[in-house]
Each structure stands twice: as C-alpha cells, then as structure tokens.
Amino acid sequence: MGLTADICDVHKDKVVLADPLFQCYGQKKTFYGPIHTVKVYEDNVLVKKALEEIPAGSVLVVDGGASMRVALMGDNLAAIAQNRKLAGVIINGAIRDSGDINAMPVGVRALGTCPFKSMKKGEGETNIPLLFANVEWKPGAWAYVDEDGILLSDTKLPLE
C-alpha cells in the first residue's frame, strides 16, 4: 500500500484531502514533512529565498494564484531543494525545465509547465495560511504526498 492510503486507513478523521489538481515531477514520488508557505504571483524571488532558508525535511507550499503564464520553479531552484534535503515542493502554479527536474531526486507537485521565467520583484508573503485545492495549507501543519494524493494534517502522524 501507499503512504496516503495507509494514513487514510488509520487516521481518516485527522486528515483532509487536497483536490487532485497537481502533476507529479521529479523522481521522488512520495514525500512528507512540515509545511512552510509562500504566496506570490508570477514572481519567484520569495520562492527561492524560502528554498534557501526553510529547514531540511520541510515541504514548501507555494500559492502562485494558479497562474500558468510563468514558471515559479525551474531546475536551478529544484537543485536548491535537492541539495538542502527538503522533503518536497507543492506549487499552485507552473514549473519549467520539467525534463531536467524529472531526472532529479526531488519531489515536486505543480499544476503544469510553462517555459516563461517569472518576474523578479520580490513581492508576496511568507508563513501565512493559504487556500487552494479546496484545503487550507497552514504553516506548521503536515503534508503527506504520494501518487494517490495530497493529505494535510494539523499534526505529525505516526507512520506504521
């Protein structure tokens, strides 16, 4: 069985399921960890900053307003996530360099791809609750991700 199926069997009352909007990128299909959040729109400066600063083992959740006009992450930012041993990245928006990212040992979920670079203004917010995919992404809550879906829990769940 998979991670999320096992969690649902044991902790169904402690999790919520994000709507299945996301494509899977990178070689790491399963990941979990505490959530850190960034809210931006077509600008990835704060995404890079968060990737460089959040603790190893974390899941960076980026609300890009579901824009598919520019990418909020490419292979260079995915390499930061890989090198810093982040659990994974979930983006309500687009990525680019998907072929390169798919060859990397990282876990990335995004709505899709776009070859255009984002702006570099540094606008946005960090460490705030986000609302997308019909769930609330709270800083400090936990995300559990695999091929079956994305589960959110207010607390770390014991994994058997």
PDB file of C-alpha atoms in Angstrom, residues 5-153:
ATOM      1  CA  ALA A   5      -3.754   5.033   1.630  1.00  0.00           C
ATOM      2  CA  ASP A   6      -2.191   3.721   4.849  1.00  0.00           C
ATOM      3  CA  ILE A   7      -2.751   7.083   6.560  1.00  0.00           C
ATOM      4  CA  CYS A   8      -6.392   7.155   5.451  1.00  0.00           C
ATOM      5  CA  ASP A   9      -6.927   3.637   6.815  1.00  0.00           C
ATOM      6  CA  VAL A  10      -5.650   4.600  10.272  1.00  0.00           C
ATOM      7  CA  HIS A  11      -6.100   8.392  10.604  1.00  0.00           C
ATOM      8  CA  LYS A  12      -9.030   9.266   8.309  1.00  0.00           C
ATOM      9  CA  ASP A  13     -10.524  11.635  10.903  1.00  0.00           C
ATOM     10  CA  LYS A  14      -7.252  13.576  11.221  1.00  0.00           C
ATOM     11  CA  VAL A  15      -6.601  14.413   7.559  1.00  0.00           C
ATOM     12  CA  VAL A  16      -8.084  16.383   4.682  1.00  0.00           C
ATOM     13  CA  LEU A  17      -7.521  15.610   1.023  1.00  0.00           C
ATOM     14  CA  ALA A  18      -6.421  18.322  -1.408  1.00  0.00           C
ATOM     15  CA  ASP A  19      -8.267  18.366  -4.714  1.00  0.00           C
ATOM     16  CA  PRO A  20      -6.358  16.293  -7.309  1.00  0.00           C
ATOM     17  CA  LEU A  21      -5.124  19.219  -9.411  1.00  0.00           C
ATOM     18  CA  PHE A  22      -1.399  18.544  -9.401  1.00  0.00           C
ATOM     19  CA  GLN A  23       1.029  16.863 -11.771  1.00  0.00           C
ATOM     20  CA  CYS A  24       3.962  14.895 -10.365  1.00  0.00           C
ATOM     21  CA  TYR A  25       7.541  15.926 -11.226  1.00  0.00           C
ATOM     22  CA  GLY A  26      10.907  14.647 -10.047  1.00  0.00           C
ATOM     23  CA  GLN A  27      11.958  11.146  -9.084  1.00  0.00           C
ATOM     24  CA  LYS A  28      10.683  11.395  -5.504  1.00  0.00           C
ATOM     25  CA  LYS A  29       7.045  10.321  -5.795  1.00  0.00           C
ATOM     26  CA  THR A  30       6.403  10.123  -2.034  1.00  0.00           C
ATOM     27  CA  PHE A  31       7.305  12.800   0.494  1.00  0.00           C
ATOM     28  CA  TYR A  32       6.043  14.317   3.712  1.00  0.00           C
ATOM     29  CA  GLY A  33       7.000  16.960   6.220  1.00  0.00           C
ATOM     30  CA  PRO A  34       6.027  20.168   7.987  1.00  0.00           C
ATOM     31  CA  ILE A  35       4.595  22.898   5.768  1.00  0.00           C
ATOM     32  CA  HIS A  36       6.215  26.274   5.108  1.00  0.00           C
ATOM     33  CA  THR A  37       4.243  28.676   2.917  1.00  0.00           C
ATOM     34  CA  VAL A  38       4.851  31.366   0.318  1.00  0.00           C
ATOM     35  CA  LYS A  39       2.203  33.393  -1.526  1.00  0.00           C
ATOM     36  CA  VAL A  40       3.349  35.066  -4.743  1.00  0.00           C
ATOM     37  CA  TYR A  41       2.009  35.967  -8.172  1.00  0.00           C
ATOM     38  CA  GLU A  42       4.219  35.427 -11.205  1.00  0.00           C
ATOM     39  CA  ASP A  43       7.285  36.338  -9.093  1.00  0.00           C
ATOM     40  CA  ASN A  44       9.612  33.679  -7.655  1.00  0.00           C
ATOM     41  CA  VAL A  45      12.069  35.715  -5.566  1.00  0.00           C
ATOM     42  CA  LEU A  46      10.414  34.642  -2.289  1.00  0.00           C
ATOM     43  CA  VAL A  47      10.213  31.051  -3.539  1.00  0.00           C
ATOM     44  CA  LYS A  48      13.997  30.949  -3.958  1.00  0.00           C
ATOM     45  CA  LYS A  49      14.515  32.646  -0.584  1.00  0.00           C
ATOM     46  CA  ALA A  50      12.276  30.085   1.151  1.00  0.00           C
ATOM     47  CA  LEU A  51      14.048  27.178  -0.564  1.00  0.00           C
ATOM     48  CA  GLU A  52      17.334  28.541   0.768  1.00  0.00           C
ATOM     49  CA  GLU A  53      16.088  29.128   4.332  1.00  0.00           C
ATOM     50  CA  ILE A  54      13.435  26.638   5.467  1.00  0.00           C
ATOM     51  CA  PRO A  55      14.660  23.618   7.452  1.00  0.00           C
ATOM     52  CA  ALA A  56      15.702  20.358   5.815  1.00  0.00           C
ATOM     53  CA  GLY A  57      12.824  17.889   5.707  1.00  0.00           C
ATOM     54  CA  SER A  58      10.221  20.616   5.123  1.00  0.00           C
ATOM     55  CA  VAL A  59       7.576  20.835   2.425  1.00  0.00           C
ATOM     56  CA  LEU A  60       7.464  24.226   0.710  1.00  0.00           C
ATOM     57  CA  VAL A  61       3.918  25.105  -0.358  1.00  0.00           C
ATOM     58  CA  VAL A  62       3.686  27.932  -2.890  1.00  0.00           C
ATOM     59  CA  ASP A  63       0.419  29.632  -3.799  1.00  0.00           C
ATOM     60  CA  GLY A  64       1.112  31.179  -7.176  1.00  0.00           C
ATOM     61  CA  GLY A  65      -2.528  32.090  -7.730  1.00  0.00           C
ATOM     62  CA  ALA A  66      -2.854  29.168 -10.190  1.00  0.00           C
ATOM     63  CA  SER A  67      -1.149  31.279 -12.858  1.00  0.00           C
ATOM     64  CA  MET A  68       0.114  29.235 -15.782  1.00  0.00           C
ATOM     65  CA  ARG A  69       1.653  32.262 -17.570  1.00  0.00           C
ATOM     66  CA  VAL A  70       5.111  31.911 -15.973  1.00  0.00           C
ATOM     67  CA  ALA A  71       7.038  29.243 -14.077  1.00  0.00           C
ATOM     68  CA  LEU A  72       7.725  29.686 -10.369  1.00  0.00           C
ATOM     69  CA  MET A  73      10.384  26.941 -10.275  1.00  0.00           C
ATOM     70  CA  GLY A  74      12.918  25.553 -12.724  1.00  0.00           C
ATOM     71  CA  ASP A  75      15.822  23.159 -12.487  1.00  0.00           C
ATOM     72  CA  ASN A  76      18.038  25.640 -10.601  1.00  0.00           C
ATOM     73  CA  LEU A  77      15.504  26.061  -7.789  1.00  0.00           C
ATOM     74  CA  ALA A  78      14.783  22.321  -7.776  1.00  0.00           C
ATOM     75  CA  ALA A  79      18.533  21.786  -7.266  1.00  0.00           C
ATOM     76  CA  ILE A  80      18.375  24.005  -4.168  1.00  0.00           C
ATOM     77  CA  ALA A  81      15.547  21.857  -2.783  1.00  0.00           C
ATOM     78  CA  GLN A  82      17.557  18.716  -3.561  1.00  0.00           C
ATOM     79  CA  ASN A  83      20.836  19.993  -2.081  1.00  0.00           C
ATOM     80  CA  ARG A  84      19.135  21.271   1.079  1.00  0.00           C
ATOM     81  CA  LYS A  85      17.301  17.953   1.528  1.00  0.00           C
ATOM     82  CA  LEU A  86      13.829  19.458   1.541  1.00  0.00           C
ATOM     83  CA  ALA A  87      11.043  16.873   1.620  1.00  0.00           C
ATOM     84  CA  GLY A  88       9.286  18.376  -1.399  1.00  0.00           C
ATOM     85  CA  VAL A  89       7.599  21.338  -3.056  1.00  0.00           C
ATOM     86  CA  ILE A  90       3.914  21.874  -3.904  1.00  0.00           C
ATOM     87  CA  ILE A  91       3.147  24.738  -6.300  1.00  0.00           C
ATOM     88  CA  ASN A  92      -0.260  26.162  -7.142  1.00  0.00           C
ATOM     89  CA  GLY A  93       1.177  27.305 -10.461  1.00  0.00           C
ATOM     90  CA  ALA A  94       3.661  26.215 -13.101  1.00  0.00           C
ATOM     91  CA  ILE A  95       7.230  24.942 -13.261  1.00  0.00           C
ATOM     92  CA  ARG A  96       9.690  24.772 -16.159  1.00  0.00           C
ATOM     93  CA  ASP A  97      12.664  22.562 -17.037  1.00  0.00           C
ATOM     94  CA  SER A  98      10.388  19.604 -16.267  1.00  0.00           C
ATOM     95  CA  GLY A  99      12.600  17.166 -18.162  1.00  0.00           C
ATOM     96  CA  ASP A 100      15.586  18.092 -16.008  1.00  0.00           C
ATOM     97  CA  ILE A 101      13.512  18.096 -12.818  1.00  0.00           C
ATOM     98  CA  ASN A 102      12.139  14.641 -13.683  1.00  0.00           C
ATOM     99  CA  ALA A 103      15.738  13.352 -13.720  1.00  0.00           C
ATOM    100  CA  MET A 104      16.427  14.769 -10.227  1.00  0.00           C
ATOM    101  CA  PRO A 105      15.839  13.066  -6.837  1.00  0.00           C
ATOM    102  CA  VAL A 106      13.287  15.713  -5.780  1.00  0.00           C
ATOM    103  CA  GLY A 107       9.553  15.680  -5.135  1.00  0.00           C
ATOM    104  CA  VAL A 108       7.571  18.410  -6.883  1.00  0.00           C
ATOM    105  CA  ARG A 109       3.858  18.835  -7.473  1.00  0.00           C
ATOM    106  CA  ALA A 110       2.605  21.652  -9.709  1.00  0.00           C
ATOM    107  CA  LEU A 111      -0.402  22.415 -11.882  1.00  0.00           C
ATOM    108  CA  GLY A 112       1.673  22.074 -15.048  1.00  0.00           C
ATOM    109  CA  THR A 113       4.507  23.609 -17.030  1.00  0.00           C
ATOM    110  CA  CYS A 114       5.317  26.890 -18.764  1.00  0.00           C
ATOM    111  CA  PRO A 115       8.645  27.828 -20.384  1.00  0.00           C
ATOM    112  CA  PHE A 116       8.478  31.517 -19.405  1.00  0.00           C
ATOM    113  CA  LYS A 117      10.522  32.841 -16.449  1.00  0.00           C
ATOM    114  CA  SER A 118       8.810  34.649 -13.616  1.00  0.00           C
ATOM    115  CA  MET A 119       9.279  38.274 -12.646  1.00  0.00           C
ATOM    116  CA  LYS A 120      11.892  39.155 -10.022  1.00  0.00           C
ATOM    117  CA  LYS A 121      10.278  41.876  -7.890  1.00  0.00           C
ATOM    118  CA  GLY A 122      10.334  40.122  -4.517  1.00  0.00           C
ATOM    119  CA  GLU A 123       6.644  40.717  -3.862  1.00  0.00           C
ATOM    120  CA  GLY A 124       4.478  38.360  -1.833  1.00  0.00           C
ATOM    121  CA  GLU A 125       4.013  36.950   1.651  1.00  0.00           C
ATOM    122  CA  THR A 126       5.547  34.115   3.633  1.00  0.00           C
ATOM    123  CA  ASN A 127       4.496  31.977   6.568  1.00  0.00           C
ATOM    124  CA  ILE A 128       0.754  32.625   6.170  1.00  0.00           C
ATOM    125  CA  PRO A 129      -2.182  30.209   5.771  1.00  0.00           C
ATOM    126  CA  LEU A 130      -3.023  29.575   2.111  1.00  0.00           C
ATOM    127  CA  LEU A 131      -6.286  28.483   0.493  1.00  0.00           C
ATOM    128  CA  PHE A 132      -6.235  26.457  -2.725  1.00  0.00           C
ATOM    129  CA  ALA A 133      -7.150  22.957  -3.908  1.00  0.00           C
ATOM    130  CA  ASN A 134     -10.153  23.170  -1.558  1.00  0.00           C
ATOM    131  CA  VAL A 135      -7.985  22.973   1.597  1.00  0.00           C
ATOM    132  CA  GLU A 136      -6.161  25.296   3.990  1.00  0.00           C
ATOM    133  CA  TRP A 137      -2.350  24.962   3.968  1.00  0.00           C
ATOM    134  CA  LYS A 138      -1.233  26.059   7.440  1.00  0.00           C
ATOM    135  CA  PRO A 139       2.390  26.739   8.329  1.00  0.00           C
ATOM    136  CA  GLY A 140       3.495  24.028  10.750  1.00  0.00           C
ATOM    137  CA  ALA A 141       0.822  21.534   9.634  1.00  0.00           C
ATOM    138  CA  TRP A 142       1.998  18.392   7.826  1.00  0.00           C
ATOM    139  CA  ALA A 143       1.656  17.374   4.180  1.00  0.00           C
ATOM    140  CA  TYR A 144       1.754  13.714   3.111  1.00  0.00           C
ATOM    141  CA  VAL A 145       2.180  13.221  -0.639  1.00  0.00           C
ATOM    142  CA  ASP A 146       2.271  10.225  -2.955  1.00  0.00           C
ATOM    143  CA  GLU A 147       0.837   9.102  -6.287  1.00  0.00           C
ATOM    144  CA  ASP A 148      -2.621   8.746  -4.725  1.00  0.00           C
ATOM    145  CA  GLY A 149      -2.926  12.303  -3.468  1.00  0.00           C
ATOM    146  CA  ILE A 150      -2.002  15.003  -1.007  1.00  0.00           C
ATOM    147  CA  LEU A 151      -3.200  14.757   2.599  1.00  0.00           C
ATOM    148  CA  LEU A 152      -2.930  17.528   5.181  1.00  0.00           C
ATOM    149  CA  SER A 153      -2.890  17.068   8.945  1.00  0.00           C
TER     150      SER A 153
END
